[in-house]
mmCIF file of C-alpha atoms and ligand atoms in Angstrom:
data_model
loop_
_atom_site.group_PDB
_atom_site.id
_atom_site.type_symbol
_atom_site.label_atom_id
_atom_site.label_comp_id
_atom_site.label_asym_id
_atom_site.label_seq_id
_atom_site.Cartn_x
_atom_site.Cartn_y
_atom_site.Cartn_z
ATOM 1 C CA UNK A 1 -89.737 323.256 58.185
ATOM 2 C CA UNK A 2 -86.709 324.252 58.971
ATOM 3 C CA UNK A 3 -84.807 321.877 61.683
ATOM 4 C CA UNK A 4 -81.381 321.099 62.491
ATOM 5 C CA UNK A 5 -79.750 317.617 62.586
ATOM 6 C CA UNK A 6 -77.208 315.460 63.853
ATOM 7 C CA UNK A 7 -76.517 312.959 60.700
ATOM 8 C CA UNK A 8 -72.867 311.972 63.042
ATOM 9 C CA UNK A 9 -71.625 312.996 66.330
ATOM 10 C CA UNK A 10 -68.402 315.178 65.571
ATOM 11 C CA UNK A 11 -66.289 318.119 67.005
ATOM 12 C CA UNK A 12 -68.577 321.787 67.331
ATOM 13 C CA UNK A 13 -66.504 323.535 65.253
ATOM 14 C CA UNK A 14 -66.590 321.008 62.206
ATOM 15 C CA UNK A 15 -70.687 322.672 62.588
ATOM 16 C CA UNK A 16 -71.880 319.185 62.284
ATOM 17 C CA UNK A 17 -75.547 320.225 63.269
ATOM 18 C CA UNK A 18 -76.498 319.829 59.668
ATOM 19 C CA UNK A 19 -79.855 322.886 58.505
ATOM 20 C CA UNK A 20 -82.248 320.431 57.200
ATOM 21 C CA UNK A 21 -86.035 320.573 55.904
ATOM 22 C CA UNK A 22 -88.405 317.857 56.733
ATOM 23 C CA UNK A 23 -92.274 317.316 56.613
ATOM 24 C CA UNK A 24 -93.799 319.045 59.771
ATOM 25 C CA UNK A 25 -94.552 316.202 62.454
ATOM 26 C CA UNK A 26 -98.313 315.278 63.148
ATOM 27 C CA UNK A 27 -98.527 314.129 66.748
ATOM 28 C CA UNK A 28 -100.033 310.644 67.576
ATOM 29 C CA UNK A 29 -102.951 309.639 69.458
ATOM 30 C CA UNK A 30 -100.971 311.246 73.414
ATOM 31 C CA UNK A 31 -98.704 314.080 71.598
ATOM 32 C CA UNK A 32 -99.787 317.827 70.200
ATOM 33 C CA UNK A 33 -97.142 319.068 67.648
ATOM 34 C CA UNK A 34 -95.241 322.291 68.835
ATOM 35 C CA UNK A 35 -95.037 325.317 67.038
ATOM 36 C CA UNK A 36 -91.332 326.378 68.778
ATOM 37 C CA UNK A 37 -90.730 329.538 69.693
ATOM 38 C CA UNK A 38 -86.748 329.635 71.345
ATOM 39 C CA UNK A 39 -85.008 326.661 72.151
ATOM 40 C CA UNK A 40 -82.296 326.769 74.489
ATOM 41 C CA UNK A 41 -78.867 325.535 73.995
ATOM 42 C CA UNK A 42 -77.719 322.546 77.337
ATOM 43 C CA UNK A 43 -74.495 321.236 77.674
ATOM 44 C CA UNK A 44 -76.240 317.582 77.275
ATOM 45 C CA UNK A 45 -76.895 318.746 73.807
ATOM 46 C CA UNK A 46 -72.889 319.485 73.552
ATOM 47 C CA UNK A 47 -72.367 315.680 74.290
ATOM 48 C CA UNK A 48 -74.957 314.994 71.758
ATOM 49 C CA UNK A 49 -73.434 316.176 69.027
ATOM 50 C CA UNK A 50 -69.954 315.467 70.212
ATOM 51 C CA UNK A 51 -70.442 312.336 70.311
ATOM 52 C CA UNK A 52 -69.578 311.634 74.195
ATOM 53 C CA UNK A 53 -73.468 310.667 75.299
ATOM 54 C CA UNK A 54 -75.073 308.695 72.296
ATOM 55 C CA UNK A 55 -78.532 309.086 71.309
ATOM 56 C CA UNK A 56 -80.426 305.430 70.230
ATOM 57 C CA UNK A 57 -80.525 306.459 66.733
ATOM 58 C CA UNK A 58 -79.668 308.879 64.218
ATOM 59 C CA UNK A 59 -80.554 311.186 61.997
ATOM 60 C CA UNK A 60 -82.013 313.025 65.633
ATOM 61 C CA UNK A 61 -82.724 317.217 65.938
ATOM 62 C CA UNK A 62 -81.279 318.082 69.784
ATOM 63 C CA UNK A 63 -83.113 320.799 71.146
ATOM 64 C CA UNK A 64 -84.728 320.382 75.303
ATOM 65 C CA UNK A 65 -85.436 323.344 76.993
ATOM 66 C CA UNK A 66 -88.594 324.841 74.740
ATOM 67 C CA UNK A 67 -90.885 327.225 74.337
ATOM 68 C CA UNK A 68 -93.561 326.892 72.332
ATOM 69 C CA UNK A 69 -97.943 326.489 71.274
ATOM 70 C CA UNK A 70 -99.486 323.974 71.535
ATOM 71 C CA UNK A 71 -100.992 323.661 67.518
ATOM 72 C CA UNK A 72 -102.710 320.945 67.510
ATOM 73 C CA UNK A 73 -103.511 318.220 68.980
ATOM 74 C CA UNK A 74 -104.347 314.338 69.195
ATOM 75 C CA UNK A 75 -107.097 313.145 69.838
ATOM 76 C CA UNK A 76 -107.349 311.653 72.603
ATOM 77 C CA UNK A 77 -105.775 315.182 74.757
ATOM 78 C CA UNK A 78 -107.249 316.116 76.713
ATOM 79 C CA UNK A 79 -105.026 318.095 79.320
ATOM 80 C CA UNK A 80 -104.190 320.473 76.783
ATOM 81 C CA UNK A 81 -105.346 322.171 74.600
ATOM 82 C CA UNK A 82 -104.650 324.532 70.806
ATOM 83 C CA UNK A 83 -103.037 327.764 72.492
ATOM 84 C CA UNK A 84 -101.578 327.249 75.582
ATOM 85 C CA UNK A 85 -97.858 328.518 76.584
ATOM 86 C CA UNK A 86 -96.121 326.332 76.927
ATOM 87 C CA UNK A 87 -92.517 323.798 77.913
ATOM 88 C CA UNK A 88 -91.038 321.214 76.919
ATOM 89 C CA UNK A 89 -88.720 319.911 79.729
ATOM 90 C CA UNK A 90 -85.679 316.446 78.614
ATOM 91 C CA UNK A 91 -87.593 314.261 80.371
ATOM 92 C CA UNK A 92 -90.030 313.656 77.987
ATOM 93 C CA UNK A 93 -91.731 310.481 79.200
ATOM 94 C CA UNK A 94 -91.750 306.769 81.307
ATOM 95 C CA UNK A 95 -93.344 304.749 81.659
ATOM 96 C CA UNK A 96 -95.706 305.085 84.539
ATOM 97 C CA UNK A 97 -95.212 301.873 86.494
ATOM 98 C CA UNK A 98 -91.843 300.254 86.841
ATOM 99 C CA UNK A 99 -91.180 301.467 90.997
ATOM 100 C CA UNK A 100 -89.701 303.963 89.998
ATOM 101 C CA UNK A 101 -92.398 305.843 88.221
ATOM 102 C CA UNK A 102 -94.395 304.115 91.045
ATOM 103 C CA UNK A 103 -92.319 306.145 93.924
ATOM 104 C CA UNK A 104 -92.521 309.459 92.138
ATOM 105 C CA UNK A 105 -89.098 309.285 90.661
ATOM 106 C CA UNK A 106 -90.304 308.370 87.567
ATOM 107 C CA UNK A 107 -86.338 310.385 86.327
ATOM 108 C CA UNK A 108 -84.542 306.898 87.139
ATOM 109 C CA UNK A 109 -87.390 305.526 84.614
ATOM 110 C CA UNK A 110 -85.032 302.728 82.575
ATOM 111 C CA UNK A 111 -88.191 303.422 80.357
ATOM 112 C CA UNK A 112 -88.151 306.516 79.781
ATOM 113 C CA UNK A 113 -87.246 309.027 76.873
ATOM 114 C CA UNK A 114 -85.190 311.879 76.688
ATOM 115 C CA UNK A 115 -86.654 315.399 74.538
ATOM 116 C CA UNK A 116 -84.556 315.530 71.258
ATOM 117 C CA UNK A 117 -82.529 312.029 72.170
ATOM 118 C CA UNK A 118 -84.111 309.717 72.325
ATOM 119 C CA UNK A 119 -87.245 311.529 70.072
ATOM 120 C CA UNK A 120 -86.495 314.736 68.046
ATOM 121 C CA UNK A 121 -86.490 317.840 70.046
ATOM 122 C CA UNK A 122 -86.195 322.071 69.429
ATOM 123 C CA UNK A 123 -83.906 322.822 67.461
ATOM 124 C CA UNK A 124 -86.353 323.198 64.470
ATOM 125 C CA UNK A 125 -89.509 325.214 63.802
ATOM 126 C CA UNK A 126 -92.210 321.985 64.654
ATOM 127 C CA UNK A 127 -91.906 319.425 67.193
ATOM 128 C CA UNK A 128 -94.024 317.295 69.039
ATOM 129 C CA UNK A 129 -94.324 316.113 72.423
ATOM 130 C CA UNK A 130 -96.224 314.146 75.159
ATOM 131 C CA UNK A 131 -99.170 315.906 76.193
ATOM 132 C CA UNK A 132 -99.392 314.690 79.798
ATOM 133 C CA UNK A 133 -95.182 315.694 80.196
ATOM 134 C CA UNK A 134 -95.771 319.179 79.365
ATOM 135 C CA UNK A 135 -94.682 322.065 81.937
ATOM 136 C CA UNK A 136 -96.903 325.853 82.524
ATOM 137 C CA UNK A 137 -95.545 328.188 81.886
ATOM 138 C CA UNK A 138 -96.342 331.904 84.254
ATOM 139 C CA UNK A 139 -97.336 334.326 81.880
ATOM 140 C CA UNK A 140 -94.956 336.742 82.756
ATOM 141 C CA UNK A 141 -92.162 334.880 81.572
ATOM 142 C CA UNK A 142 -91.209 335.598 78.477
ATOM 143 C CA UNK A 143 -90.001 332.898 76.002
ATOM 144 C CA UNK A 144 -86.293 333.719 76.374
ATOM 145 C CA UNK A 145 -86.224 334.560 79.891
ATOM 146 C CA UNK A 146 -88.255 330.613 80.421
ATOM 147 C CA UNK A 147 -85.681 328.972 77.932
ATOM 148 C CA UNK A 148 -82.878 328.302 80.444
ATOM 149 C CA UNK A 149 -85.380 327.120 83.433
ATOM 150 C CA UNK A 150 -86.764 324.527 81.222
ATOM 151 C CA UNK A 151 -83.474 322.043 82.011
ATOM 152 C CA UNK A 152 -80.311 324.321 83.925
ATOM 153 C CA UNK A 153 -82.621 325.524 86.630
ATOM 154 C CA UNK A 154 -84.158 322.659 86.396
ATOM 155 C CA UNK A 155 -81.300 320.477 87.299
ATOM 156 C CA UNK A 156 -80.077 323.363 89.747
ATOM 157 C CA UNK A 157 -83.373 323.415 91.853
ATOM 158 C CA UNK A 158 -83.426 319.748 92.007
ATOM 159 C CA UNK A 159 -80.136 319.496 93.255
ATOM 160 C CA UNK A 160 -80.453 322.561 95.911
ATOM 161 C CA UNK A 161 -82.800 319.412 97.641
ATOM 162 C CA UNK A 162 -80.790 316.856 96.841
ATOM 163 C CA UNK A 163 -78.548 318.363 98.489
ATOM 164 C CA UNK A 164 -80.331 319.172 101.400
ATOM 165 C CA UNK A 165 -79.574 322.817 101.054
ATOM 166 C CA UNK A 166 -80.917 324.800 104.850
ATOM 167 C CA UNK A 167 -81.776 328.388 104.948
ATOM 168 C CA UNK A 168 -78.800 330.106 105.523
ATOM 169 C CA UNK A 169 -75.988 327.948 104.827
ATOM 170 C CA UNK A 170 -73.084 328.437 103.193
ATOM 171 C CA UNK A 171 -73.193 326.820 99.580
ATOM 172 C CA UNK A 172 -71.068 326.087 96.853
ATOM 173 C CA UNK A 173 -71.325 326.130 93.276
ATOM 174 C CA UNK A 174 -68.442 324.656 91.074
ATOM 175 C CA UNK A 175 -68.519 326.303 87.719
ATOM 176 C CA UNK A 176 -71.301 328.800 86.352
ATOM 177 C CA UNK A 177 -72.748 328.309 83.325
ATOM 178 C CA UNK A 178 -75.968 327.543 82.936
ATOM 179 C CA UNK A 179 -76.962 325.502 86.084
ATOM 180 C CA UNK A 180 -75.827 327.767 88.599
ATOM 181 C CA UNK A 181 -76.586 331.529 87.467
ATOM 182 C CA UNK A 182 -80.297 330.746 88.238
ATOM 183 C CA UNK A 183 -79.029 327.970 91.587
ATOM 184 C CA UNK A 184 -78.032 331.202 92.824
ATOM 185 C CA UNK A 185 -80.567 333.084 93.050
ATOM 186 C CA UNK A 186 -82.299 330.473 94.281
ATOM 187 C CA UNK A 187 -79.724 330.549 97.371
ATOM 188 C CA UNK A 188 -79.747 333.797 97.824
ATOM 189 C CA UNK A 189 -83.496 333.961 97.872
ATOM 190 C CA UNK A 190 -83.047 331.109 100.680
ATOM 191 C CA UNK A 191 -80.656 334.066 103.013
ATOM 192 C CA UNK A 192 -77.765 331.877 102.292
ATOM 193 C CA UNK A 193 -73.746 332.720 101.127
ATOM 194 C CA UNK A 194 -72.584 331.210 97.707
ATOM 195 C CA UNK A 195 -69.220 330.135 96.960
ATOM 196 C CA UNK A 196 -68.389 330.260 93.182
ATOM 197 C CA UNK A 197 -65.616 327.940 91.603
ATOM 198 C CA UNK A 198 -64.048 329.168 88.771
ATOM 199 C CA UNK A 199 -61.388 329.586 86.736
ATOM 200 C CA UNK A 200 -63.471 332.327 84.459
ATOM 201 C CA UNK A 201 -63.017 336.326 85.482
ATOM 202 C CA UNK A 202 -65.331 336.838 83.555
ATOM 203 C CA UNK A 203 -67.767 333.996 85.320
ATOM 204 C CA UNK A 204 -66.159 335.039 88.619
ATOM 205 C CA UNK A 205 -67.757 339.068 87.250
ATOM 206 C CA UNK A 206 -70.884 337.757 86.471
ATOM 207 C CA UNK A 207 -72.010 336.040 90.592
ATOM 208 C CA UNK A 208 -70.095 338.022 92.778
ATOM 209 C CA UNK A 209 -72.532 340.940 90.311
ATOM 210 C CA UNK A 210 -75.958 338.131 91.168
ATOM 211 C CA UNK A 211 -75.215 338.079 95.281
ATOM 212 C CA UNK A 212 -71.036 335.481 95.439
ATOM 213 C CA UNK A 213 -70.113 336.202 99.140
ATOM 214 C CA UNK A 214 -66.931 334.647 98.200
ATOM 215 C CA UNK A 215 -65.130 333.973 93.911
ATOM 216 C CA UNK A 216 -61.858 332.126 93.492
ATOM 217 C CA UNK A 217 -60.225 328.703 91.724
ATOM 218 C CA UNK A 218 -59.279 326.079 94.273
ATOM 219 C CA UNK A 219 -55.485 327.304 94.621
ATOM 220 C CA UNK A 220 -57.905 330.517 96.594
ATOM 221 C CA UNK A 221 -57.514 330.597 100.439
ATOM 222 C CA UNK A 222 -60.651 330.486 101.652
ATOM 223 C CA UNK A 223 -61.233 330.281 105.752
ATOM 224 C CA UNK A 224 -64.724 328.454 106.305
ATOM 225 C CA UNK A 225 -66.022 325.352 105.509
ATOM 226 C CA UNK A 226 -68.856 324.564 103.492
ATOM 227 C CA UNK A 227 -72.188 323.488 104.714
ATOM 228 C CA UNK A 228 -73.557 321.748 100.572
ATOM 229 C CA UNK A 229 -71.601 322.110 97.400
ATOM 230 C CA UNK A 230 -73.115 322.025 93.940
ATOM 231 C CA UNK A 231 -70.555 320.245 91.392
ATOM 232 C CA UNK A 232 -71.416 321.490 87.574
ATOM 233 C CA UNK A 233 -68.363 320.676 85.641
ATOM 234 C CA UNK A 234 -67.355 317.099 83.852
ATOM 235 C CA UNK A 235 -64.022 316.851 85.672
ATOM 236 C CA UNK A 236 -64.027 314.951 88.263
ATOM 237 C CA UNK A 237 -61.142 316.143 89.453
ATOM 238 C CA UNK A 238 -62.792 318.156 91.248
ATOM 239 C CA UNK A 239 -64.526 316.447 93.623
ATOM 240 C CA UNK A 240 -61.304 315.117 95.926
ATOM 241 C CA UNK A 241 -60.883 319.464 96.390
ATOM 242 C CA UNK A 242 -64.713 320.737 97.088
ATOM 243 C CA UNK A 243 -64.134 317.092 99.435
ATOM 244 C CA UNK A 244 -61.371 319.051 101.320
ATOM 245 C CA UNK A 245 -64.392 322.244 101.613
ATOM 246 C CA UNK A 246 -66.729 320.730 102.746
ATOM 247 C CA UNK A 247 -67.554 320.694 106.395
ATOM 248 C CA UNK A 248 -68.566 316.868 108.053
ATOM 249 C CA UNK A 249 -72.455 316.103 107.740
ATOM 250 C CA UNK A 250 -71.544 318.086 104.153
ATOM 251 C CA UNK A 251 -72.955 317.503 101.568
ATOM 252 C CA UNK A 252 -71.674 317.653 97.805
ATOM 253 C CA UNK A 253 -74.254 317.209 94.654
ATOM 254 C CA UNK A 254 -72.915 316.091 91.603
ATOM 255 C CA UNK A 255 -74.581 317.614 88.807
ATOM 256 C CA UNK A 256 -73.006 316.009 85.990
ATOM 257 C CA UNK A 257 -74.641 313.273 82.397
ATOM 258 C CA UNK A 258 -70.930 312.957 81.676
ATOM 259 C CA UNK A 259 -68.173 313.089 84.178
ATOM 260 C CA UNK A 260 -64.546 311.879 83.467
ATOM 261 C CA UNK A 261 -63.133 309.817 85.322
ATOM 262 C CA UNK A 262 -63.174 310.480 89.901
ATOM 263 C CA UNK A 263 -59.286 309.618 91.280
ATOM 264 C CA UNK A 264 -58.379 307.924 94.437
ATOM 265 C CA UNK A 265 -60.526 309.042 97.487
ATOM 266 C CA UNK A 266 -58.308 309.194 100.753
ATOM 267 C CA UNK A 267 -61.454 308.349 103.227
ATOM 268 C CA UNK A 268 -60.768 310.946 105.527
ATOM 269 C CA UNK A 269 -61.847 313.236 102.057
ATOM 270 C CA UNK A 270 -65.628 311.698 103.930
ATOM 271 C CA UNK A 271 -65.235 309.914 106.330
ATOM 272 C CA UNK A 272 -67.370 312.584 108.692
ATOM 273 C CA UNK A 273 -69.715 311.212 107.664
ATOM 274 C CA UNK A 274 -69.468 313.302 104.275
ATOM 275 C CA UNK A 275 -72.158 312.144 101.602
ATOM 276 C CA UNK A 276 -71.550 312.455 97.635
ATOM 277 C CA UNK A 277 -74.234 312.496 95.153
ATOM 278 C CA UNK A 278 -75.840 312.181 91.362
ATOM 279 C CA UNK A 279 -78.291 313.879 90.615
ATOM 280 C CA UNK A 280 -80.258 312.824 87.723
ATOM 281 C CA UNK A 281 -82.714 313.893 85.381
ATOM 282 C CA UNK A 282 -85.815 315.320 87.056
ATOM 283 C CA UNK A 283 -89.304 314.584 88.123
ATOM 284 C CA UNK A 284 -92.585 316.776 86.287
ATOM 285 C CA UNK A 285 -92.707 317.830 89.638
ATOM 286 C CA UNK A 286 -89.616 319.432 90.460
ATOM 287 C CA UNK A 287 -89.996 321.153 87.082
ATOM 288 C CA UNK A 288 -94.117 322.242 87.935
ATOM 289 C CA UNK A 289 -92.504 323.410 91.841
ATOM 290 C CA UNK A 290 -88.980 324.866 90.739
ATOM 291 C CA UNK A 291 -90.949 326.624 87.793
ATOM 292 C CA UNK A 292 -93.422 328.623 90.655
ATOM 293 C CA UNK A 293 -90.523 329.207 92.754
ATOM 294 C CA UNK A 294 -89.031 330.647 89.760
ATOM 295 C CA UNK A 295 -91.741 333.489 89.707
ATOM 296 C CA UNK A 296 -92.337 334.039 93.678
ATOM 297 C CA UNK A 297 -88.766 335.161 93.519
ATOM 298 C CA UNK A 298 -88.337 336.477 90.214
ATOM 299 C CA UNK A 299 -85.791 334.463 89.004
ATOM 300 C CA UNK A 300 -83.402 336.049 85.853
ATOM 301 C CA UNK A 301 -81.437 334.532 83.500
ATOM 302 C CA UNK A 302 -78.815 336.232 81.201
ATOM 303 C CA UNK A 303 -78.932 334.545 77.064
ATOM 304 C CA UNK A 304 -77.615 335.281 74.401
ATOM 305 C CA UNK A 305 -79.910 334.911 71.850
ATOM 306 C CA UNK A 306 -79.064 332.997 68.082
ATOM 307 C CA UNK A 307 -82.036 332.239 65.740
ATOM 308 C CA UNK A 308 -82.071 328.640 64.430
ATOM 309 C CA UNK A 309 -79.267 328.350 61.902
ATOM 310 C CA UNK A 310 -76.601 329.930 64.730
ATOM 311 C CA UNK A 311 -77.063 327.099 66.164
ATOM 312 C CA UNK A 312 -73.602 325.135 65.544
ATOM 313 C CA UNK A 313 -72.274 328.865 66.788
ATOM 314 C CA UNK A 314 -74.504 328.414 70.104
ATOM 315 C CA UNK A 315 -72.750 324.978 70.786
ATOM 316 C CA UNK A 316 -68.944 326.440 70.084
ATOM 317 C CA UNK A 317 -69.120 329.416 71.676
ATOM 318 C CA UNK A 318 -70.810 327.271 74.885
ATOM 319 C CA UNK A 319 -67.801 325.240 74.990
ATOM 320 C CA UNK A 320 -65.830 328.135 74.920
ATOM 321 C CA UNK A 321 -67.736 329.912 77.114
ATOM 322 C CA UNK A 322 -68.370 333.162 75.098
ATOM 323 C CA UNK A 323 -70.800 334.005 77.203
ATOM 324 C CA UNK A 324 -72.745 334.425 80.325
ATOM 325 C CA UNK A 325 -75.913 332.526 81.625
ATOM 326 C CA UNK A 326 -77.663 329.859 78.294
ATOM 327 C CA UNK A 327 -77.501 329.932 74.562
ATOM 328 C CA UNK A 328 -80.112 330.304 73.309
ATOM 329 C CA UNK A 329 -82.730 330.138 69.736
ATOM 330 C CA UNK A 330 -84.882 332.787 68.946
ATOM 331 C CA UNK A 331 -87.100 330.249 66.127
ATOM 332 C CA UNK A 332 -90.188 331.834 66.047
ATOM 333 C CA UNK A 333 -89.859 335.929 67.994
HETATM 334 ZN ZN1 ZN B 23 -90.747 303.586 84.444
HETATM 335 ZN ZN1 ZN B 24 -80.473 319.393 79.650
#
């Protein structure tokens, strides 16, 4: 089978993913083998490929927004069956008995494994997954449309919940890529006014099309303060700029697995009971809840399609914001 493998991290422009041929993997007792239909391309994949975050061993096959069909199951698997269409998210599995897992915060489990990081992911034709963590996919959402929901969508949803966003509030989204273009649709469904901060004129237009009431950069004047804000861009310099626009009692959520250093903050920026918090991964239940909501509100992913062998190009285009929404690899149409 065909697989796009990372042997050595390097800038995306040097095309670090190598076309490789491997035997189809055999599922262990608690695993399933999935025939991959589509796989989304996430900023985290780019960070892994470029060496900003380090998988424990190389080579690795990236990709953690996988839509596919269960093709073969391990002998202990009872929760899914061959022929089921499923989604494989970033959270591959967790230990199930640490204090975080016991509290239902398995996204923080120190022994968690991640798809396309600890275990080969979906930039390939066939992959293995832990049967207990597979997400059921709503039938009416297509393979192309479903892929971005499995990381960009779920993590954006968790960020809005961790921001404690209430119906009708003013929401700020900083950076307008895959995650934000799905989060804005949830905000709209909850009757929130969304402000979108991005330098890209293309992304501003995209945000306006999806219902943003205000778009611009941080030099543009803004009269009203935000109730909640989410930063999607991995730039620490943005933190004080957003805090200046956040009301007392408001919440700023940082939704980034990697961020450049945050500058020294004047205390007045967080005084007034403002909260800053990060979001790290997502729980299985987040995935189930978000996919249910996505079906209910008929969420639309804007996707740009690439073949499996074009994975390097998809990463380059992602890095340079060449498209709106998300890049999706089509493996089996
Ligand atoms: Zn655990
Ligand atoms: Zn991701």
